[in-house]
CSV table of C-alpha atoms in Angstrom, one decimal:
chain,number,residue,atom,x,y,z
T,1,UNK,CA,28.2,16.4,32.1
T,2,UNK,CA,29.6,15.1,35.5
T,3,UNK,CA,29.2,12.0,37.6
T,4,UNK,CA,27.5,13.9,40.4
T,5,UNK,CA,24.0,14.0,38.7
T,6,UNK,CA,21.1,12.3,40.7
T,7,UNK,CA,21.0,8.7,39.5
T,8,UNK,CA,17.6,7.4,39.8
T,9,UNK,CA,14.5,7.6,37.6
T,10,UNK,CA,12.3,9.1,40.3
T,11,UNK,CA,13.4,11.0,43.3
T,12,UNK,CA,13.6,14.0,45.5
T,13,UNK,CA,16.6,16.4,45.1
T,14,UNK,CA,17.6,19.1,47.7
T,15,UNK,CA,19.7,21.6,45.8
T,16,UNK,CA,21.4,24.6,47.4
T,17,UNK,CA,22.4,26.8,44.4
T,18,UNK,CA,25.8,28.4,44.7
T,19,UNK,CA,25.8,30.3,41.3
T,20,UNK,CA,28.4,32.6,40.0
T,21,UNK,CA,26.1,35.5,40.3
T,22,UNK,CA,23.9,36.6,43.2
T,23,UNK,CA,20.9,37.7,41.1
T,24,UNK,CA,18.2,35.6,39.5
T,25,UNK,CA,20.0,32.9,37.4
T,26,UNK,CA,17.3,32.3,34.8
T,27,UNK,CA,19.4,32.1,31.5
T,28,UNK,CA,18.8,34.5,28.7
T,29,UNK,CA,20.2,34.7,25.1
T,30,UNK,CA,22.2,37.9,25.9
T,31,UNK,CA,23.9,36.4,28.8
T,32,UNK,CA,25.4,33.3,27.3
T,33,UNK,CA,26.3,30.1,29.0
T,34,UNK,CA,25.9,30.2,32.8
T,35,UNK,CA,27.9,27.7,34.9
T,36,UNK,CA,26.3,26.9,38.4
T,37,UNK,CA,27.6,25.2,41.5
T,38,UNK,CA,25.2,23.3,43.5
T,39,UNK,CA,25.1,21.0,46.5
T,40,UNK,CA,22.3,18.4,46.5
T,41,UNK,CA,21.0,15.4,48.3
T,42,UNK,CA,19.0,12.8,46.1
T,43,UNK,CA,16.3,10.6,47.6
T,44,UNK,CA,13.9,8.0,46.2
T,45,UNK,CA,10.4,8.4,46.7
T,46,UNK,CA,10.6,6.1,49.8
T,47,UNK,CA,12.9,8.4,51.4
T,48,UNK,CA,16.2,6.4,51.0
T,49,UNK,CA,19.1,8.5,50.1
T,50,UNK,CA,21.0,7.4,46.9
T,51,UNK,CA,23.6,10.3,46.4
T,52,UNK,CA,24.9,13.5,48.0
T,53,UNK,CA,27.5,16.1,46.9
T,54,UNK,CA,27.8,16.9,50.7
T,55,UNK,CA,29.2,13.3,51.2
T,56,UNK,CA,31.9,14.2,48.7
T,57,UNK,CA,32.4,17.6,50.3
T,58,UNK,CA,32.5,19.3,46.8
T,59,UNK,CA,29.9,21.1,44.7
T,60,UNK,CA,28.3,19.6,41.5
T,61,UNK,CA,29.1,21.9,38.5
T,62,UNK,CA,27.2,22.0,35.2
T,63,UNK,CA,26.2,24.6,32.3
T,64,UNK,CA,22.5,25.5,32.8
T,65,UNK,CA,20.2,24.8,30.1
T,66,UNK,CA,22.5,22.7,28.1
T,67,UNK,CA,21.0,19.2,28.7
T,68,UNK,CA,23.9,18.1,30.9
T,69,UNK,CA,21.7,17.1,33.7
T,70,UNK,CA,18.2,15.8,34.1
T,71,UNK,CA,15.4,18.0,32.8
T,72,UNK,CA,14.1,18.9,36.4
T,73,UNK,CA,17.4,20.4,37.2
T,74,UNK,CA,17.6,22.6,34.1
T,75,UNK,CA,14.2,23.9,34.8
T,76,UNK,CA,14.3,24.2,38.5
T,77,UNK,CA,17.7,25.6,39.1
T,78,UNK,CA,17.1,28.1,36.5
T,79,UNK,CA,14.4,29.7,38.9
T,80,UNK,CA,16.7,29.8,41.9
T,81,UNK,CA,19.2,32.4,43.5
T,82,UNK,CA,22.4,32.2,45.1
T,83,UNK,CA,22.0,30.6,48.6
T,84,UNK,CA,18.5,29.3,48.0
T,85,UNK,CA,17.6,25.8,49.1
T,86,UNK,CA,14.7,24.1,47.4
T,87,UNK,CA,13.1,20.5,46.9
T,88,UNK,CA,12.6,19.3,43.4
T,89,UNK,CA,10.1,16.4,43.2
T,90,UNK,CA,11.0,14.7,39.9
T,91,UNK,CA,8.6,12.6,37.8
T,92,UNK,CA,10.4,10.0,35.7
T,93,UNK,CA,9.9,12.0,32.6
T,94,UNK,CA,11.7,14.8,34.1
T,95,UNK,CA,14.5,12.6,35.5
T,96,UNK,CA,15.7,9.5,33.7
T,97,UNK,CA,12.7,8.2,32.1
T,98,UNK,CA,11.1,4.8,32.7
T,99,UNK,CA,14.4,2.9,32.3
T,100,UNK,CA,16.0,4.7,35.3
T,101,UNK,CA,19.5,4.0,36.2
T,102,UNK,CA,21.3,0.9,37.2
T,103,UNK,CA,24.4,0.1,39.4
T,104,UNK,CA,26.0,-2.5,37.2
T,105,UNK,CA,28.2,-4.2,39.8
T,106,UNK,CA,26.3,-3.2,42.9
T,107,UNK,CA,29.3,-1.4,44.2
T,108,UNK,CA,28.5,2.2,43.2
T,109,UNK,CA,31.4,2.1,40.8
T,110,UNK,CA,29.6,2.0,37.5
T,111,UNK,CA,26.2,3.5,37.1
T,112,UNK,CA,24.4,3.2,33.7
T,113,UNK,CA,21.6,5.3,32.4
T,114,UNK,CA,20.1,3.9,29.2
T,115,UNK,CA,19.2,6.6,26.7
T,116,UNK,CA,18.2,4.3,23.9
T,117,UNK,CA,17.8,0.4,24.4
T,118,UNK,CA,19.8,-1.9,22.3
T,119,UNK,CA,18.7,-4.9,20.1
T,120,UNK,CA,18.7,-8.5,20.9
T,121,UNK,CA,19.9,-10.4,23.8
T,122,UNK,CA,23.7,-10.9,23.1
T,123,UNK,CA,26.4,-8.9,24.9
T,124,UNK,CA,30.1,-8.6,24.1
T,125,UNK,CA,32.3,-10.8,26.2
T,126,UNK,CA,35.9,-10.5,27.3
T,127,UNK,CA,38.1,-10.5,24.3
T,128,UNK,CA,35.2,-9.4,22.1
T,129,UNK,CA,35.9,-6.9,19.2
T,130,UNK,CA,33.8,-3.8,19.6
T,131,UNK,CA,33.0,-0.7,17.6
T,132,UNK,CA,31.9,2.2,19.7
T,133,UNK,CA,31.4,5.9,19.6
T,134,UNK,CA,32.1,7.6,23.0
T,135,UNK,CA,32.3,11.1,24.5
T,136,UNK,CA,34.2,11.6,27.8
T,137,UNK,CA,33.3,14.3,30.4
T,138,UNK,CA,35.0,15.5,33.5
T,139,UNK,CA,33.5,18.5,35.7
T,140,UNK,CA,31.3,19.5,32.8
T,141,UNK,CA,34.4,19.6,30.3
T,142,UNK,CA,34.5,17.2,27.3
T,143,UNK,CA,37.9,15.6,27.1
T,144,UNK,CA,37.5,12.9,24.6
T,145,UNK,CA,35.3,12.3,21.6
T,146,UNK,CA,35.9,9.5,19.0
T,147,UNK,CA,34.9,6.4,17.2
T,148,UNK,CA,37.1,3.5,18.2
T,149,UNK,CA,37.4,-0.3,17.5
T,150,UNK,CA,39.2,-2.3,20.1
T,151,UNK,CA,39.1,-5.6,22.2
T,152,UNK,CA,37.1,-5.6,25.5
T,153,UNK,CA,39.7,-5.8,28.2
T,154,UNK,CA,42.3,-3.7,26.3
T,155,UNK,CA,40.6,-0.4,26.2
T,156,UNK,CA,43.5,1.2,28.1
T,157,UNK,CA,45.5,0.9,24.8
T,158,UNK,CA,43.3,3.4,23.4
T,159,UNK,CA,43.1,5.7,26.5
T,160,UNK,CA,39.7,4.1,27.4
T,161,UNK,CA,39.2,3.5,31.3
T,162,UNK,CA,38.5,0.0,32.6
T,163,UNK,CA,34.9,0.9,33.4
T,164,UNK,CA,34.0,1.2,29.9
T,165,UNK,CA,35.4,-2.4,29.2
T,166,UNK,CA,33.3,-3.6,32.1
T,167,UNK,CA,30.1,-1.9,31.0
T,168,UNK,CA,30.3,-3.1,27.5
T,169,UNK,CA,29.9,-6.6,28.7
T,170,UNK,CA,26.3,-5.5,29.9
T,171,UNK,CA,25.3,-3.8,26.6
T,172,UNK,CA,23.4,-4.8,23.6
T,173,UNK,CA,24.2,-3.8,19.9
T,174,UNK,CA,23.0,-0.3,19.2
T,175,UNK,CA,22.6,0.7,23.0
T,176,UNK,CA,23.2,4.3,23.7
T,177,UNK,CA,23.9,5.0,27.4
T,178,UNK,CA,25.5,7.3,29.9
T,179,UNK,CA,28.1,5.8,32.2
T,180,UNK,CA,29.0,7.4,35.5
T,181,UNK,CA,32.5,6.0,36.7
T,182,UNK,CA,34.1,6.1,40.1
T,183,UNK,CA,37.9,6.7,40.1
T,184,UNK,CA,38.5,3.0,40.6
T,185,UNK,CA,36.8,2.3,37.3
T,186,UNK,CA,38.1,5.4,35.7
T,187,UNK,CA,41.7,6.6,35.6
T,188,UNK,CA,42.4,5.6,39.2
T,189,UNK,CA,45.1,7.3,41.3
T,190,UNK,CA,47.3,8.1,38.3
T,191,UNK,CA,44.8,10.2,36.5
T,192,UNK,CA,45.3,10.9,32.7
T,193,UNK,CA,47.6,13.9,32.2
T,194,UNK,CA,47.0,13.7,28.5
T,195,UNK,CA,43.6,14.7,29.0
T,196,UNK,CA,44.3,17.1,32.0
T,197,UNK,CA,42.6,14.6,34.3
T,198,UNK,CA,44.0,14.4,37.9
T,199,UNK,CA,44.0,11.3,40.1
T,200,UNK,CA,40.9,9.9,41.8
T,201,UNK,CA,38.7,11.8,39.5
T,202,UNK,CA,35.0,10.7,38.7
T,203,UNK,CA,34.1,10.6,35.0
T,204,UNK,CA,31.2,10.5,32.8
T,205,UNK,CA,31.0,8.7,29.4
T,206,UNK,CA,28.3,8.7,26.7
T,207,UNK,CA,28.7,5.5,24.8
T,208,UNK,CA,27.1,3.9,21.7
T,209,UNK,CA,27.9,0.3,21.0
T,210,UNK,CA,27.8,0.3,17.1
T,211,UNK,CA,28.7,-3.3,16.5
T,212,UNK,CA,30.6,-6.2,18.0
T,213,UNK,CA,32.0,-9.7,17.4
T,214,UNK,CA,32.2,-11.9,20.3
T,215,UNK,CA,35.3,-13.8,21.3
T,216,UNK,CA,35.4,-17.5,21.3
T,217,UNK,CA,34.2,-19.1,24.4
T,218,UNK,CA,36.5,-21.7,26.3
T,219,UNK,CA,34.5,-24.5,24.9
T,220,UNK,CA,34.8,-23.5,21.4
T,221,UNK,CA,38.5,-23.6,21.5
T,222,UNK,CA,40.9,-26.7,21.4
T,223,UNK,CA,43.9,-27.2,23.7
T,224,UNK,CA,46.3,-25.9,21.1
T,225,UNK,CA,44.3,-22.8,20.6
T,226,UNK,CA,43.9,-22.2,24.3
T,227,UNK,CA,47.7,-22.5,24.9
T,228,UNK,CA,48.6,-20.3,22.0
T,229,UNK,CA,46.2,-17.5,23.3
T,230,UNK,CA,47.4,-18.0,26.9
T,231,UNK,CA,50.9,-17.0,25.7
T,232,UNK,CA,49.4,-13.8,24.1
T,233,UNK,CA,47.4,-12.7,27.1
T,234,UNK,CA,50.2,-13.5,29.5
T,235,UNK,CA,52.4,-11.1,27.9
T,236,UNK,CA,49.6,-8.5,27.8
T,237,UNK,CA,48.8,-9.0,31.5
T,238,UNK,CA,52.7,-8.7,32.4
T,239,UNK,CA,52.6,-5.4,30.5
T,240,UNK,CA,49.7,-4.0,32.3
T,241,UNK,CA,50.9,-5.2,35.6
T,242,UNK,CA,54.3,-3.5,35.3
T,243,UNK,CA,52.4,-0.3,34.3
T,244,UNK,CA,50.3,-0.5,37.4
T,245,UNK,CA,47.2,-1.1,35.7
T,246,UNK,CA,46.1,-4.0,37.9
T,247,UNK,CA,42.5,-4.3,37.0
T,248,UNK,CA,43.5,-4.6,33.3
T,249,UNK,CA,45.9,-7.3,34.4
T,250,UNK,CA,43.4,-9.1,36.3
T,251,UNK,CA,41.2,-9.5,33.1
T,252,UNK,CA,44.2,-10.9,31.0
T,253,UNK,CA,45.2,-13.4,33.8
T,254,UNK,CA,41.6,-14.3,34.3
T,255,UNK,CA,41.3,-15.5,30.7
T,256,UNK,CA,44.3,-17.9,31.3
T,257,UNK,CA,42.4,-19.4,34.4
T,258,UNK,CA,39.1,-19.7,32.4
T,259,UNK,CA,40.7,-21.5,29.7
T,260,UNK,CA,43.1,-23.8,31.4
T,261,UNK,CA,42.0,-24.4,34.9
T,262,UNK,CA,39.6,-27.1,34.2
T,263,UNK,CA,41.4,-28.4,31.0
T,264,UNK,CA,41.8,-32.2,31.2
T,265,UNK,CA,43.3,-35.0,29.0
T,266,UNK,CA,46.3,-33.0,28.1
T,267,UNK,CA,49.6,-34.6,27.0
T,268,UNK,CA,52.7,-34.3,29.2
T,269,UNK,CA,54.0,-31.4,27.2
T,270,UNK,CA,50.6,-29.5,27.1
T,271,UNK,CA,50.2,-30.3,30.9
T,272,UNK,CA,53.5,-28.6,31.8
T,273,UNK,CA,52.7,-25.6,29.6
T,274,UNK,CA,49.2,-25.2,31.1
T,275,UNK,CA,50.6,-25.4,34.6
T,276,UNK,CA,53.3,-22.8,33.7
T,277,UNK,CA,50.6,-20.3,32.4
T,278,UNK,CA,48.5,-20.9,35.6
T,279,UNK,CA,51.3,-20.5,37.9
T,280,UNK,CA,52.2,-17.2,36.2
T,281,UNK,CA,48.6,-15.8,36.4
T,282,UNK,CA,48.3,-16.6,40.1
T,283,UNK,CA,51.9,-15.5,41.1
T,284,UNK,CA,51.8,-12.3,39.4
T,285,UNK,CA,48.7,-11.2,41.3
T,286,UNK,CA,49.8,-12.5,44.6
T,287,UNK,CA,53.4,-11.5,44.6
T,288,UNK,CA,52.8,-7.8,45.2
T,289,UNK,CA,50.5,-8.6,48.0
T,290,UNK,CA,53.1,-10.8,49.7
T,291,UNK,CA,55.7,-8.1,49.5
T,292,UNK,CA,53.3,-5.4,51.0
T,293,UNK,CA,52.6,-7.9,53.7
T,294,UNK,CA,56.1,-8.2,54.7
T,295,UNK,CA,56.3,-4.3,54.7
T,296,UNK,CA,53.4,-4.3,57.1
T,297,UNK,CA,51.1,-2.5,54.5
T,298,UNK,CA,48.3,-4.7,55.5
T,299,UNK,CA,45.3,-3.0,53.9
T,300,UNK,CA,47.3,-2.6,50.6
T,301,UNK,CA,48.3,-6.3,50.6
T,302,UNK,CA,44.6,-7.3,51.4
T,303,UNK,CA,43.5,-5.5,48.3
T,304,UNK,CA,46.0,-7.4,46.3
T,305,UNK,CA,44.9,-10.8,47.5
T,306,UNK,CA,41.1,-9.6,46.8
T,307,UNK,CA,42.3,-9.0,43.2
T,308,UNK,CA,43.6,-12.7,43.2
T,309,UNK,CA,40.0,-13.8,44.1
T,310,UNK,CA,38.5,-11.8,41.3
T,311,UNK,CA,40.3,-14.1,39.0
T,312,UNK,CA,39.9,-17.2,41.0
T,313,UNK,CA,37.2,-17.0,43.7
T,314,UNK,CA,38.1,-20.6,45.0
T,315,UNK,CA,41.9,-19.6,45.6
T,316,UNK,CA,42.6,-21.0,49.0
T,317,UNK,CA,46.0,-19.3,49.4
T,318,UNK,CA,44.5,-15.8,48.7
T,319,UNK,CA,41.6,-16.3,51.1
T,320,UNK,CA,44.1,-17.4,53.9
T,321,UNK,CA,46.3,-14.3,53.3
T,322,UNK,CA,43.4,-12.1,53.6
T,323,UNK,CA,42.6,-13.5,57.1
T,324,UNK,CA,46.3,-13.0,57.9
T,325,UNK,CA,46.2,-9.4,56.8
T,326,UNK,CA,43.1,-8.9,58.9
T,327,UNK,CA,44.8,-10.5,61.9
T,328,UNK,CA,48.0,-8.4,61.4
T,329,UNK,CA,46.1,-5.2,61.2
T,330,UNK,CA,44.4,-6.0,64.5
T,331,UNK,CA,47.6,-6.8,66.2
T,332,UNK,CA,49.3,-3.9,64.8
T,333,UNK,CA,46.5,-1.5,66.0
T,334,UNK,CA,46.6,-3.1,69.5
T,335,UNK,CA,50.5,-2.9,69.8
T,336,UNK,CA,50.1,0.9,68.7
T,337,UNK,CA,47.5,1.4,71.4
T,338,UNK,CA,49.9,-0.2,74.1
T,339,UNK,CA,52.8,1.9,72.9
T,340,UNK,CA,50.9,5.2,73.0
T,341,UNK,CA,49.2,4.3,76.3
T,342,UNK,CA,52.8,3.7,77.9
T,343,UNK,CA,54.2,6.9,76.1
T,344,UNK,CA,51.3,9.1,77.7
T,345,UNK,CA,51.7,7.5,81.0
T,346,UNK,CA,55.6,8.3,81.0
T,347,UNK,CA,54.8,11.8,80.0
T,348,UNK,CA,52.4,12.1,82.9
T,349,UNK,CA,54.7,10.7,85.5
T,350,UNK,CA,57.6,13.0,84.2
T,351,UNK,CA,55.2,16.0,84.5
T,352,UNK,CA,54.3,15.1,88.0
């Protein structure tokens, strides 16, 4: 299973099959497993395009007849020949059923397809202890399969990408789903050499949420407990930050903010401790952005300040620095244009 499957319950798929063989690719028992390479464009019934392998400039690969793709693909592609282009009009029962698929954060980063709905209305929260079964796939290859118990937000400690942590907060007990993760929510630029996964690779996970125990909400904790837990997650966040796992670090620092930012009636000692934890949370996120800004890495700096806003949307300093980054980027581009314009003028004068 790979991430490049069509991602809606009903749609129209244009697939140009580029099979390994030129003859009819209908599978048979004596041929064994047949791997096919296709390019496709997925559209909804209203004509809106929702996915395209051409946009990524790489074919989608899967093993035919193994249930790695929607039913319509296993049936339709099996009738095709190399180089053929066809249209597959898929009813829901031949695609993803009535549940369809869902873009969890409306950024295309995590697409969820529910295979079996969960029970109840409760979801794990950040810090919840969960027990799950998962299988990870990359380019049709299964690279991970395990039952694991961990704390939401700390999946990386078990070689689980951040996208799984994020998706679990949307799941119910007993839910069985397929998750399509963009590189940002997968293993990022670093990849995962342990699993033979290169950087900037899309992943697919099949996940079953077997059980979970929610973490205490802020209002369920007294000040002493909040400060004790803040010390723990600060260390965890610092560890992630040093390892370059910034999304994971954001989760930990975000806990500090949610626990302490609106805490009132503290003693002098508690107030100093609270301010120290909050300052550490904000500075660790903003510090790298400031360094990149000084090095004229404006786009990278802007990304860092945006991460600060993920923790604290009301952070005025981060908003201000994002504006500075945008202004500096514009000035830098205009300066480059002037420099190159003068350079070309001098070349022309010299040639004349």
